Amino acid sequence: MQPIPKIAVGDILELKKPHPCGEKRFTVLRVGSDIRIVCTGCSRDMTLERIKLEKAIKKIFSAKKEESDI
């Protein structure tokens, strides 16, 4: 069982698969049971279920300048 990643507003998430615009990094706008993220490439925002998003995360770049691998 994987540990639950700590996701906070302002964090940058690198996902396993790229967005259709080609960018893999997204900024977190809202955290809860659903997480709202915005693409850093094309500024498209989307809301995903926490469980689906956690499976898609490759790396988290914390807003506090800390870096953690998943």
Short mmCIF file of C-alpha atoms in Angstrom, two decimals:
data_model
loop_
_atom_site.label_atom_id
_atom_site.label_comp_id
_atom_site.label_asym_id
_atom_site.label_seq_id
_atom_site.Cartn_x
_atom_site.Cartn_y
_atom_site.Cartn_z
CA MET A 1 0.00 0.00 0.00
CA GLN A 2 1.37 3.40 -1.02
CA PRO A 3 1.53 6.31 1.41
CA ILE A 4 -0.93 9.12 0.78
CA PRO A 5 0.89 12.04 -0.88
CA LYS A 6 0.70 15.43 0.80
CA ILE A 7 -0.79 17.83 -1.75
CA ALA A 8 -1.26 21.52 -0.90
CA VAL A 9 -2.48 24.59 -2.77
CA GLY A 10 0.37 26.06 -4.82
CA ASP A 11 2.24 22.77 -5.30
CA ILE A 12 3.31 21.82 -8.82
CA LEU A 13 2.52 18.25 -9.83
CA GLU A 14 4.35 16.38 -12.57
CA LEU A 15 2.04 13.74 -14.00
CA LYS A 16 2.96 10.50 -15.77
CA LYS A 17 1.08 11.37 -18.97
CA PRO A 18 1.20 14.78 -20.67
CA HIS A 19 -1.75 17.08 -21.23
CA PRO A 20 -2.82 17.35 -24.93
CA CYS A 21 -0.78 20.59 -25.16
CA GLY A 22 2.36 18.56 -24.31
CA GLU A 23 2.95 19.85 -20.76
CA LYS A 24 3.30 17.43 -17.81
CA ARG A 25 3.26 19.99 -14.97
CA PHE A 26 0.15 21.31 -13.25
CA THR A 27 -0.38 23.79 -10.42
CA VAL A 28 -2.80 22.90 -7.59
CA LEU A 29 -5.62 25.45 -7.12
CA ARG A 30 -7.91 23.63 -4.64
CA VAL A 31 -7.57 20.55 -2.44
CA GLY A 32 -10.32 18.31 -1.07
CA SER A 33 -11.98 15.07 -2.15
CA ASP A 34 -11.65 16.56 -5.65
CA ILE A 35 -8.49 18.44 -6.61
CA ARG A 36 -8.54 21.37 -9.01
CA ILE A 37 -5.39 21.78 -11.11
CA VAL A 38 -4.33 24.12 -13.90
CA CYS A 39 -1.94 23.23 -16.76
CA THR A 40 1.25 25.30 -16.68
CA GLY A 41 1.44 25.16 -20.48
CA CYS A 42 -1.98 26.22 -21.75
CA SER A 43 -3.67 27.41 -18.50
CA ARG A 44 -6.59 24.98 -18.88
CA ASP A 45 -8.04 24.09 -15.49
CA MET A 46 -9.69 20.83 -14.51
CA THR A 47 -11.09 19.09 -11.47
CA LEU A 48 -10.11 15.47 -10.83
CA GLU A 49 -10.99 12.97 -8.12
CA ARG A 50 -8.20 12.74 -5.53
CA ILE A 51 -7.77 8.97 -6.02
CA LYS A 52 -7.39 9.26 -9.82
CA LEU A 53 -4.96 12.16 -9.50
CA GLU A 54 -2.83 10.40 -6.86
CA LYS A 55 -2.33 7.47 -9.24
CA ALA A 56 -1.27 9.82 -12.06
CA ILE A 57 1.36 11.77 -10.06
CA LYS A 58 5.00 11.17 -10.88
CA LYS A 59 6.57 13.92 -8.74
CA ILE A 60 5.47 16.74 -6.42
CA PHE A 61 7.29 20.07 -6.35
CA SER A 62 6.19 21.63 -3.08
CA ALA A 63 5.30 25.31 -2.83
CA LYS A 64 7.63 25.42 0.19
CA LYS A 65 10.64 24.67 -2.09
CA GLU A 66 10.85 21.08 -0.84
CA GLU A 67 10.92 18.27 -3.37
CA SER A 68 9.53 14.78 -2.77
CA ASP A 69 9.30 11.72 -4.99
CA ILE A 70 6.32 9.41 -5.12
#
